[in-house]
Coordinates of C-alpha atoms in Angstrom, one line a residue:
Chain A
X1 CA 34.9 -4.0 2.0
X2 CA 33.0 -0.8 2.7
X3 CA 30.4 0.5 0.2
X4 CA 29.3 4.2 0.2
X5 CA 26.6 6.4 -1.2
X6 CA 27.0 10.3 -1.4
X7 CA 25.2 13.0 0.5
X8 CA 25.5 16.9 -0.3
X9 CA 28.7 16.9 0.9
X10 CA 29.9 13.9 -0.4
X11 CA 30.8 10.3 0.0
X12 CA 30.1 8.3 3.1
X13 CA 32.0 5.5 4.0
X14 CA 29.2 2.9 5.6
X15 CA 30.7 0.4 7.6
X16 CA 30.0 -3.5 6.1
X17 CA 26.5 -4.9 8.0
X18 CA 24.3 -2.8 10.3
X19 CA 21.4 -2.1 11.5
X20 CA 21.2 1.8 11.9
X21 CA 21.4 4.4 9.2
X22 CA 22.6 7.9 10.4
X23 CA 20.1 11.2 9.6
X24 CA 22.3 11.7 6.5
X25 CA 22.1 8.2 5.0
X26 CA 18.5 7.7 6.0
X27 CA 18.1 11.0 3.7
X28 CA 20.3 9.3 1.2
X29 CA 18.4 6.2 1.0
X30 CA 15.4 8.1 0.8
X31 CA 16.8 10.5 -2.7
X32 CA 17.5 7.4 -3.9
X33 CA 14.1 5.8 -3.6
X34 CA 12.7 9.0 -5.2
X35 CA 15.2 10.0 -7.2
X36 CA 16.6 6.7 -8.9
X37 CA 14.0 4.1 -8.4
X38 CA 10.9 6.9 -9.1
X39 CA 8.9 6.1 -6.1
X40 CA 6.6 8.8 -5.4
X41 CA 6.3 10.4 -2.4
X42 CA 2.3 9.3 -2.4
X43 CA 3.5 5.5 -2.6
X44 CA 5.9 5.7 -0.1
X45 CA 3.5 7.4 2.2
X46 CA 0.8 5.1 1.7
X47 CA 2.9 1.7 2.2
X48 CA 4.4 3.5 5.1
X49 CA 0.7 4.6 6.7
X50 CA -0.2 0.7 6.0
X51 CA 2.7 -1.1 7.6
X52 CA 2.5 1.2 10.9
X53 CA -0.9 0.9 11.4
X54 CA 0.3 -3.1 10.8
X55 CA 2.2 -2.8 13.4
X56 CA 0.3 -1.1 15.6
X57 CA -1.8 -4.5 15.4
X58 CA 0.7 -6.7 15.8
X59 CA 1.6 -4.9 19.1
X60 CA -2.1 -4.3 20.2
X61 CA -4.3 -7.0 18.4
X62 CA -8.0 -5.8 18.0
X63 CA -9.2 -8.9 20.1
X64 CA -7.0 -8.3 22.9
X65 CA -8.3 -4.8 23.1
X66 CA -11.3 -3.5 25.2
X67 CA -14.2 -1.1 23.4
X68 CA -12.2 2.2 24.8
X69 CA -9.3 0.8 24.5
X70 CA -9.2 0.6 20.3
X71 CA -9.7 4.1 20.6
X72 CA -6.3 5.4 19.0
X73 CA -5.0 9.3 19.0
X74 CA -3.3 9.9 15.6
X75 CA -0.6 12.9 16.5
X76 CA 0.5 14.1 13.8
X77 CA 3.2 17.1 12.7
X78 CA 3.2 18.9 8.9
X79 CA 6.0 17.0 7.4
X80 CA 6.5 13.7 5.9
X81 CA 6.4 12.1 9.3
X82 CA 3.0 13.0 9.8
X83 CA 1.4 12.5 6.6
X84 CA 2.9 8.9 7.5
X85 CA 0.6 9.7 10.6
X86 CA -2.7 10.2 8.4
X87 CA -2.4 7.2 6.2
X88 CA -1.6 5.5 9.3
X89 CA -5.0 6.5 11.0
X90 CA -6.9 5.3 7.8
X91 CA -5.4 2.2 7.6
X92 CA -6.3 1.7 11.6
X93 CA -9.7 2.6 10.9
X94 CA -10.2 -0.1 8.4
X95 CA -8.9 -2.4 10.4
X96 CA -11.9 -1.4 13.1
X97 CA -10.0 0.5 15.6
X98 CA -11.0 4.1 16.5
X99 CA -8.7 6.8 15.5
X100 CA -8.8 10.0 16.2
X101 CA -6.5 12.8 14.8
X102 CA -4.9 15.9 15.6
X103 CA -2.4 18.0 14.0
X104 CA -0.3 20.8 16.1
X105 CA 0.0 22.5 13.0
X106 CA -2.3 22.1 9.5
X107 CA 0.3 22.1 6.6
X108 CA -0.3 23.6 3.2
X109 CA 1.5 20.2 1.4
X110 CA -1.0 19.0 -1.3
X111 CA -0.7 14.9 -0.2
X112 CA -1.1 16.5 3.3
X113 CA -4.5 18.0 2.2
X114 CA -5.7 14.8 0.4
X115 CA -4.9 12.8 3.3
X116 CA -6.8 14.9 5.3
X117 CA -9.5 14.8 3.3
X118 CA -9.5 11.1 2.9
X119 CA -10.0 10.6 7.1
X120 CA -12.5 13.7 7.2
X121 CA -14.7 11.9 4.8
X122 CA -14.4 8.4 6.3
X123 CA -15.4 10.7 9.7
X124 CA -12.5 10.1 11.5
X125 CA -12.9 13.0 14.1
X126 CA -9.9 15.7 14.0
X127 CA -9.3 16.8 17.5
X128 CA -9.3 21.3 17.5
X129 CA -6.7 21.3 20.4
X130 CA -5.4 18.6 22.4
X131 CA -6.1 19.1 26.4
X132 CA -3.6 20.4 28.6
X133 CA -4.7 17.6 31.0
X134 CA -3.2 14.2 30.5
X135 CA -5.9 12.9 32.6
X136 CA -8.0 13.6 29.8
X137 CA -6.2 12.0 27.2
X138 CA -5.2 9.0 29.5
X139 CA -9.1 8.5 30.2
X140 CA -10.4 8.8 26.5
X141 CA -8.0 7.0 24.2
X142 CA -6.2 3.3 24.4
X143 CA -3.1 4.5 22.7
X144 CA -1.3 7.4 21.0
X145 CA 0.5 7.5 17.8
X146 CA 3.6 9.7 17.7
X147 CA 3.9 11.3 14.2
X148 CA 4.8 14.4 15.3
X149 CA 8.3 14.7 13.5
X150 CA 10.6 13.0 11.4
X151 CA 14.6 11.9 11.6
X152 CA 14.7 15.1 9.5
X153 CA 13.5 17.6 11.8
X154 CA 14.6 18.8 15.4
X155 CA 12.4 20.1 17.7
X156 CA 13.6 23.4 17.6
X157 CA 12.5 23.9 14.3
X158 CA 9.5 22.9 14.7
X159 CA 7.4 25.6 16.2
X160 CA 5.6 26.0 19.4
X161 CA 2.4 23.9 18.8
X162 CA 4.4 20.6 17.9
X163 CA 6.9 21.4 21.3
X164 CA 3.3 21.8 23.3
X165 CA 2.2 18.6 21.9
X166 CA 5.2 16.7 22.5
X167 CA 5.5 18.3 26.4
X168 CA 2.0 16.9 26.6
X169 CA 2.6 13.4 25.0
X170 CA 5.7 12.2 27.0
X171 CA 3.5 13.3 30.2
X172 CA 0.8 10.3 29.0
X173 CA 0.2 6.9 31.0
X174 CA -1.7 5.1 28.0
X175 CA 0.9 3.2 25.5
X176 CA 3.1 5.5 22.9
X177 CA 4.0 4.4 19.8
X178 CA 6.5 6.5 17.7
X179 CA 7.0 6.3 13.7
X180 CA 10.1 6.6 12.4
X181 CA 11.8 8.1 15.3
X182 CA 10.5 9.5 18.6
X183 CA 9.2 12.9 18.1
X184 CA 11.7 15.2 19.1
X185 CA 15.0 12.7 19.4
X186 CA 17.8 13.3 17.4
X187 CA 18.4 11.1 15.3
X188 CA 21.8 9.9 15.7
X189 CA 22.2 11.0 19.3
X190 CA 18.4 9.9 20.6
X191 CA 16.8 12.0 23.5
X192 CA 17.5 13.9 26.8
X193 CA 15.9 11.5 29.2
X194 CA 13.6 14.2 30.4
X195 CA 12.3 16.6 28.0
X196 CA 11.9 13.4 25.5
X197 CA 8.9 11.1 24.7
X198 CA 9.8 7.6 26.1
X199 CA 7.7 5.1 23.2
X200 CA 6.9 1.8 24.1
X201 CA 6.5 0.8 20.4
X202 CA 8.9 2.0 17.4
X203 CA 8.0 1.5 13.9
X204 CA 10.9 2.2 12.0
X205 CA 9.9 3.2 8.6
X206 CA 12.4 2.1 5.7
X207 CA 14.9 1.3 8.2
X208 CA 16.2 2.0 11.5
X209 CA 18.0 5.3 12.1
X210 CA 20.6 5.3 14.6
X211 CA 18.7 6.8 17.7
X212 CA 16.8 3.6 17.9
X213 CA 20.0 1.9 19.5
X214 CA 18.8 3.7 22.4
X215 CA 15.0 2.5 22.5
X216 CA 14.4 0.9 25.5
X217 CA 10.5 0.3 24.9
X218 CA 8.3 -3.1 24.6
X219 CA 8.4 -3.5 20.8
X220 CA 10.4 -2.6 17.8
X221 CA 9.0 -2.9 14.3
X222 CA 11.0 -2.1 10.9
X223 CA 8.4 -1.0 8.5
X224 CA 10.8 -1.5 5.1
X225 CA 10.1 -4.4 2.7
X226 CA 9.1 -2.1 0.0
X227 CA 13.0 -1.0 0.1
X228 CA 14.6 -2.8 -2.6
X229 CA 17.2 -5.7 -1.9
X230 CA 19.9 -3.7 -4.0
X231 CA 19.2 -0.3 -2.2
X232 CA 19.6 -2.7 1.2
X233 CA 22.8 -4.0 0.0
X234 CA 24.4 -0.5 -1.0
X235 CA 23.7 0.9 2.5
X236 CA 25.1 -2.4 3.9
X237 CA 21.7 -2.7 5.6
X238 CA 21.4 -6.4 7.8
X239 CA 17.7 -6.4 9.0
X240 CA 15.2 -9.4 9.8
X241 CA 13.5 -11.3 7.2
X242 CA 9.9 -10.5 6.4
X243 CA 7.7 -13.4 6.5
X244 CA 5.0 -14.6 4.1
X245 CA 3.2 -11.3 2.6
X246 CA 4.3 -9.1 6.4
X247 CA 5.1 -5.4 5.3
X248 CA 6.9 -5.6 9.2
X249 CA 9.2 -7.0 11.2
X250 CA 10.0 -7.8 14.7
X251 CA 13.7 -6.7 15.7
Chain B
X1 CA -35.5 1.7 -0.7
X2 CA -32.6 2.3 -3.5
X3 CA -29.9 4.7 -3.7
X4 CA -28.5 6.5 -6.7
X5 CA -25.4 7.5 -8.2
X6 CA -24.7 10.1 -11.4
X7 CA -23.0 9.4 -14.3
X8 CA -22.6 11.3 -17.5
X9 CA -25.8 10.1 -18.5
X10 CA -28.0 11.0 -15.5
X11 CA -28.4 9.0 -12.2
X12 CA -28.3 5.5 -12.3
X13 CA -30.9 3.4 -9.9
X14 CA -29.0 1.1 -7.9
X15 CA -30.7 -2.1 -6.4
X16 CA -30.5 -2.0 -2.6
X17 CA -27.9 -4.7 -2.0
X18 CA -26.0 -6.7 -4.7
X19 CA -22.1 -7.9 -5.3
X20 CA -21.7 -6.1 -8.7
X21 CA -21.4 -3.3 -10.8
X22 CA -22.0 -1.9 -13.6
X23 CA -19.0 -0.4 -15.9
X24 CA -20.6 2.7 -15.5
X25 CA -21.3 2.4 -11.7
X26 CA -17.7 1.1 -11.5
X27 CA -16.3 4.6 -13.0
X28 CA -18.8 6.5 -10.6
X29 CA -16.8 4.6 -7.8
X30 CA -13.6 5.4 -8.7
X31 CA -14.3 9.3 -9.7
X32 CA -16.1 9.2 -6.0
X33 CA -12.6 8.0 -4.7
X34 CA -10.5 10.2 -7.1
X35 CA -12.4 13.0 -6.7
X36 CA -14.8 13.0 -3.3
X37 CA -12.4 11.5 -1.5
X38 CA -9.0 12.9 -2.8
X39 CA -7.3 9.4 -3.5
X40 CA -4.3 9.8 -5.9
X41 CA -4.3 7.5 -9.0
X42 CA -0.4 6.6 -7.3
X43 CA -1.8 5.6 -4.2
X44 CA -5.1 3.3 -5.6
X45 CA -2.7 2.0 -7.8
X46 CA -0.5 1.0 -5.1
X47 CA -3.3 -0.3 -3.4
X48 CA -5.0 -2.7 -5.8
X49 CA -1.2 -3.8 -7.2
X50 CA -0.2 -4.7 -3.9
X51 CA -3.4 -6.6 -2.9
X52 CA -3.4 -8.4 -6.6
X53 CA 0.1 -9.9 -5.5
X54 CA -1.6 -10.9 -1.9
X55 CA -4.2 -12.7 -3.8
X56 CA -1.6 -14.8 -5.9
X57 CA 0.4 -15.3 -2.6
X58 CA -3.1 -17.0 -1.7
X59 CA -4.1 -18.8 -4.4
X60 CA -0.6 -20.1 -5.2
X61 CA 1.2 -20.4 -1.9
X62 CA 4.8 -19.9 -2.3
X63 CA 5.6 -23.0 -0.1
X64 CA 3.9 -25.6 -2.4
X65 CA 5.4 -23.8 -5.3
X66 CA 8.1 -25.7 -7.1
X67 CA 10.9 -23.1 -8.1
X68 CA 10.0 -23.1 -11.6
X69 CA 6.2 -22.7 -10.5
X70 CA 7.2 -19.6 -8.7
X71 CA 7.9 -18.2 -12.1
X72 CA 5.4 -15.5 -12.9
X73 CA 4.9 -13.8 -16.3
X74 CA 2.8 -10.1 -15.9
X75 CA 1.2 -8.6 -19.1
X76 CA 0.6 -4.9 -18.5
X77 CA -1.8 -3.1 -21.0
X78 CA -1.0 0.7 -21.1
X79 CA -3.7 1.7 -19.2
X80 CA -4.5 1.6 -15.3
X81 CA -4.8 -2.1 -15.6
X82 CA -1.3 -2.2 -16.5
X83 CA 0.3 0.2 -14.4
X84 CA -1.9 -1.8 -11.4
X85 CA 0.1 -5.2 -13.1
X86 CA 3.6 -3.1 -12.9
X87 CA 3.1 -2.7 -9.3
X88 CA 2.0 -6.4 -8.4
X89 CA 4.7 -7.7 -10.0
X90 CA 7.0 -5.4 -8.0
X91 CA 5.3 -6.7 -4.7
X92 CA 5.6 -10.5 -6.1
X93 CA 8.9 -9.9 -6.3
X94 CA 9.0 -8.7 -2.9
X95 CA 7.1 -11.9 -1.8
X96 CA 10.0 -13.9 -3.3
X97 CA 8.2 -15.0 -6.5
X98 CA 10.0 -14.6 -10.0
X99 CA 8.2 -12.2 -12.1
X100 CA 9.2 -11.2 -15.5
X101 CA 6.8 -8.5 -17.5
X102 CA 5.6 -8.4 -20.8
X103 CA 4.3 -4.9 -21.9
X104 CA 2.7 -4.7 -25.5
X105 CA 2.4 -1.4 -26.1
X106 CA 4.8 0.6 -23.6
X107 CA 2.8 3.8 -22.1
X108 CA 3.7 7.2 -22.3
X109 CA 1.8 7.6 -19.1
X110 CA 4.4 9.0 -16.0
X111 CA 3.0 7.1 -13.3
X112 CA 3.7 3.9 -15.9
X113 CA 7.2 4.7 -16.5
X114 CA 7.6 5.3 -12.7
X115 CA 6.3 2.0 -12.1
X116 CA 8.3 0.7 -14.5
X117 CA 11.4 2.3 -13.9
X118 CA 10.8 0.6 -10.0
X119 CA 10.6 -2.7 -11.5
X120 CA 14.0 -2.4 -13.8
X121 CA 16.1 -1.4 -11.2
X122 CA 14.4 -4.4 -9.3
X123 CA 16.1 -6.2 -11.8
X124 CA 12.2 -7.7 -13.1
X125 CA 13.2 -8.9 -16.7
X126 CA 10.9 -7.0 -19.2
X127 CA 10.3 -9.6 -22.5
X128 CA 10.6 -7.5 -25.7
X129 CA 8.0 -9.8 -27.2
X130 CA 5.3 -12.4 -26.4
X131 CA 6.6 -16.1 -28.2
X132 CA 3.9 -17.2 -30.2
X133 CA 4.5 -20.7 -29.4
X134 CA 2.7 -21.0 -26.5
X135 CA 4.5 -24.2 -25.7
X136 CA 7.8 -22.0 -24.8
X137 CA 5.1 -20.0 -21.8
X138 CA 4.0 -23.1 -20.5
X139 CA 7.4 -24.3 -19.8
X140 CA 8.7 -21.5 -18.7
X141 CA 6.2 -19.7 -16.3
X142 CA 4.3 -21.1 -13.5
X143 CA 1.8 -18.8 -13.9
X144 CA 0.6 -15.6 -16.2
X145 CA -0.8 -12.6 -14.7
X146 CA -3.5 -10.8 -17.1
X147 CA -3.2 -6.9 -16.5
X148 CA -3.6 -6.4 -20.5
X149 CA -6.9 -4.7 -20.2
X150 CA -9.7 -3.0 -17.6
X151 CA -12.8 -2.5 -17.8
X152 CA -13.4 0.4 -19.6
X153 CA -11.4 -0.9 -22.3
X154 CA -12.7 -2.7 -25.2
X155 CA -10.4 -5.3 -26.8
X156 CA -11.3 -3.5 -30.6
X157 CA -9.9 0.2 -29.1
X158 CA -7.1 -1.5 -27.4
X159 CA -4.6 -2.0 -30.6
X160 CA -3.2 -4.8 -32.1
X161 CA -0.5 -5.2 -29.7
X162 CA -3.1 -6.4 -26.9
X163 CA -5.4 -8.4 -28.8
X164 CA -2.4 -10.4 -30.3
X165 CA -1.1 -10.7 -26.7
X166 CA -4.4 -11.8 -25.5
X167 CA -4.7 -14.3 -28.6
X168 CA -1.8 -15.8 -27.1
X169 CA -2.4 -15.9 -23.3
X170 CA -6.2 -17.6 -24.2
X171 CA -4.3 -20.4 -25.7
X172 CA -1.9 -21.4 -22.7
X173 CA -2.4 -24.5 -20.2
X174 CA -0.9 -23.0 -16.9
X175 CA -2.9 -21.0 -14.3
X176 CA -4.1 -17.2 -15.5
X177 CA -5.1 -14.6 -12.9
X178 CA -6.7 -11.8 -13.9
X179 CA -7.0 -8.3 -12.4
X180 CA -10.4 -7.0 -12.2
X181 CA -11.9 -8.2 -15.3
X182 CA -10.7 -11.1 -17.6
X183 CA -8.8 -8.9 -20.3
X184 CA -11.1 -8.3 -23.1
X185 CA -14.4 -8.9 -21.5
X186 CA -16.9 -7.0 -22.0
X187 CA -17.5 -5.6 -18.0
X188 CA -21.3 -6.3 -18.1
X189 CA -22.1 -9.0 -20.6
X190 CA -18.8 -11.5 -20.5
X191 CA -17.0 -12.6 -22.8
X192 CA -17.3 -14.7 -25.5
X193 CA -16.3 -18.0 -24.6
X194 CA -14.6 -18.3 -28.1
X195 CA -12.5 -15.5 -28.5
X196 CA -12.1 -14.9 -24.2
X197 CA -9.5 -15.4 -21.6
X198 CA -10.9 -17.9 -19.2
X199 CA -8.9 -16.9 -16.1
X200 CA -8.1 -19.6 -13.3
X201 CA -8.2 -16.6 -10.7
X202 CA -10.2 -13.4 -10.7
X203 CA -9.1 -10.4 -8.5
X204 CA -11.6 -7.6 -8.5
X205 CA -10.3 -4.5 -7.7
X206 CA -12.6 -2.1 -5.3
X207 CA -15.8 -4.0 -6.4
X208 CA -16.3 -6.9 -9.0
X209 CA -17.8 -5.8 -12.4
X210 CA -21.2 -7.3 -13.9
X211 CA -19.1 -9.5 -15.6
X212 CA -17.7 -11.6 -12.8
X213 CA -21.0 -13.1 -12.2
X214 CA -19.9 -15.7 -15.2
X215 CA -16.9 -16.3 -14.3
X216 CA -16.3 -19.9 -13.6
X217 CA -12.5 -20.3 -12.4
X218 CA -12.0 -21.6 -9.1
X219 CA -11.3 -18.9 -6.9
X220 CA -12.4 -15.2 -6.6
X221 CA -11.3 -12.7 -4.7
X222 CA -12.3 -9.1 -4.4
X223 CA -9.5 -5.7 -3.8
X224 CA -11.2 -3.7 -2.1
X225 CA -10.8 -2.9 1.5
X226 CA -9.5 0.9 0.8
X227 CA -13.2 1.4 -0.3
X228 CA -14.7 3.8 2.5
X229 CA -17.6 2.3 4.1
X230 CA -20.1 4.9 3.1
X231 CA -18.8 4.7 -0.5
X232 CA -19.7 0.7 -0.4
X233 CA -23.3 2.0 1.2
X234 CA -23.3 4.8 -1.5
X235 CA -23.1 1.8 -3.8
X236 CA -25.6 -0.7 -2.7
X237 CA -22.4 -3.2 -2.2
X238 CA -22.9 -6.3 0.2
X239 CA -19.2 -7.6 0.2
X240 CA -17.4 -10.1 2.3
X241 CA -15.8 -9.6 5.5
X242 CA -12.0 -8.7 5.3
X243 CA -10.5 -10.4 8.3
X244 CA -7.5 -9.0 10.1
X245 CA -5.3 -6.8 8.5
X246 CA -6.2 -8.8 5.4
X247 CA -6.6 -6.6 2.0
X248 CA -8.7 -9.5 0.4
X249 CA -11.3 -11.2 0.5
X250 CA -12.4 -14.6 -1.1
X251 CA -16.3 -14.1 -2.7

């Protein structure tokens, strides 16, 4: 037996157990967070922020880590995805690594702004451009995080600075990790090999969207124990078990 | 050399290093988060309700919880105490516990009947009212968590409904944890050991109030590593460690 959930343009037949959620039903499982279970948009940011940064441990424990190597650039775009990205680079820097942040493009959303806010005054350092030089970027940080952009949003949309960003990111030797979805992938059909960043960590947030069939990187975390068991169930969702009080798991 | 904070009232002198604070000092720190700081009341609530249920997970350990043990009854006052109650329950639940709620005077408050609404569709029973025999609590709850009031609540402004609750949940045998101050404590001076909850488990939230210094339960943990660093120094707070990615830490 098939369950199905309805998008704008109707129902969607979901197939019994799975794994992935395509664009639509991610967006569908998201209204209905909001929408029927009143999560706000704030809450779901903030246990999202908290569970990559999480996971970002997990795949590159603090003791493991040399000095420059805790050093962590925080990309991240003016949607959801990279308001993810700023709770995120909080979280890391109360767990004692050293973010760093830079946004392709400021946004004018108020939890945007208060985010912000909340990383200028615990003097996490906002980055004015990011250098055309990888060497640079390879030389002064441990690790990137990929927030640019969301299942949502395709790279066309998304205006020149995050496209410069994201040519400058998948050019990077240090370690990538991606939230959500790789910046730039669709997210059903994944990326072009070449004009797309190649993460060596995903963090799917809620749950995994289809494109992530096609990571080929070191890790992959689902970031979605908040999600309720029912909401799980109705998108016929078959994911790991979280263990003990872990907002992530390993898949 | 001492810093100083402002209240209402003028600044307040604050010894140079210490593990409490005043009610007064306590509502300086939050309007410094709220209002320096740009946290949303959706996202410290979050916050504190999720590290509340982290603190149960540690001070009753699922594993060495019989089922009926893992029975947990919330009381949620209608103000922030409560709402940070709603959300614990909602991450106890996640943590595989058995939570039901008891409110006694429903909010009209939006970011309590979001939290609400969360736990309903979680399928959380609500009880519509408190048995006065406390016999029938102690057989069918492994535990009670105390959200009923905070500390800027007296138990004489806080309506009948609450003190009648609080009547109730002073007389009980199991284990009671309370968030941030024992319900109906004064936040300074105590309570008095008559008419007062004497909680099992304390879990301040951001900082321990005055009034922790007499409690006497057996374990004691403090909320608090969202707290910027500078705020803590702003304060004059000498804290614990938080280990790891832990979001408390045992005083």
């Amino acid at each position: 037996m098939s369950s199905s959930v309805h998008n704008n343009t109707g129902p969607v037949q979901l197939p019994e157990e799975r794994r992935f959620l395509s664009a639509s039903e991610a967006a569908a499982l998201e209204r209905e967070l909001l929408e029927e279970y009143r999560f706000g948009r704030q809450q779901l940011v903030e246990l999202c922020g908290h569970a990559s940064a999480v996971a970002v441990t997990k795949a590159f424990p603090l003791p493991s880590l040399s000095r420059k190597q805790r050093t962590v650039l925080v990309v991240c775009g003016p949607e959801q995805n990279g308001a993810v990205g700023l709770a995120c680079a909080r979280h890391l820097r109360v767990f004692e690594y050293q973010p760093s942040i830079f946004c392709p493009t400021r946004s004018a959303d108020a939890l945007h702004r208060d985010l912000t806010t909340q990383c200028e005054k615990m003097d996490i350092p906002f980055l004015s451009f990011l250098p055309a030089e990888v060497r640079l970027i390879d030389d002064a940080y441990g690790l990137v995080v990929d927030a640019v952009l969301g299942p949502g949003v395709r790279l066309a949309e998304a205006g020149g600075h995050c496209a410069r960003a994201l040519a400058t990111l998948k050019r990077l030797s240090i370690p990538l990790v991606s939230l959500d979805v790789p910046s730039g992938w669709d997210a059903e059909a994944g990326g072009d090999a070449k004009d797309a960043v190649q993460p060596d960590v995903l963090v799917s947030l809620a749950a995994p969207k289809s494109c992530a069939d096609r990571f080929s990187g070191r890790l992959h975390f689902v970031a979605g124990r908040f999600v309720p068991d029912d909401v799980r169930r109705k998108f016929g969702l078959h994911l790991p078990k979280y263990t003990g009080t872990d907002c992530v798991a390993s898949l």
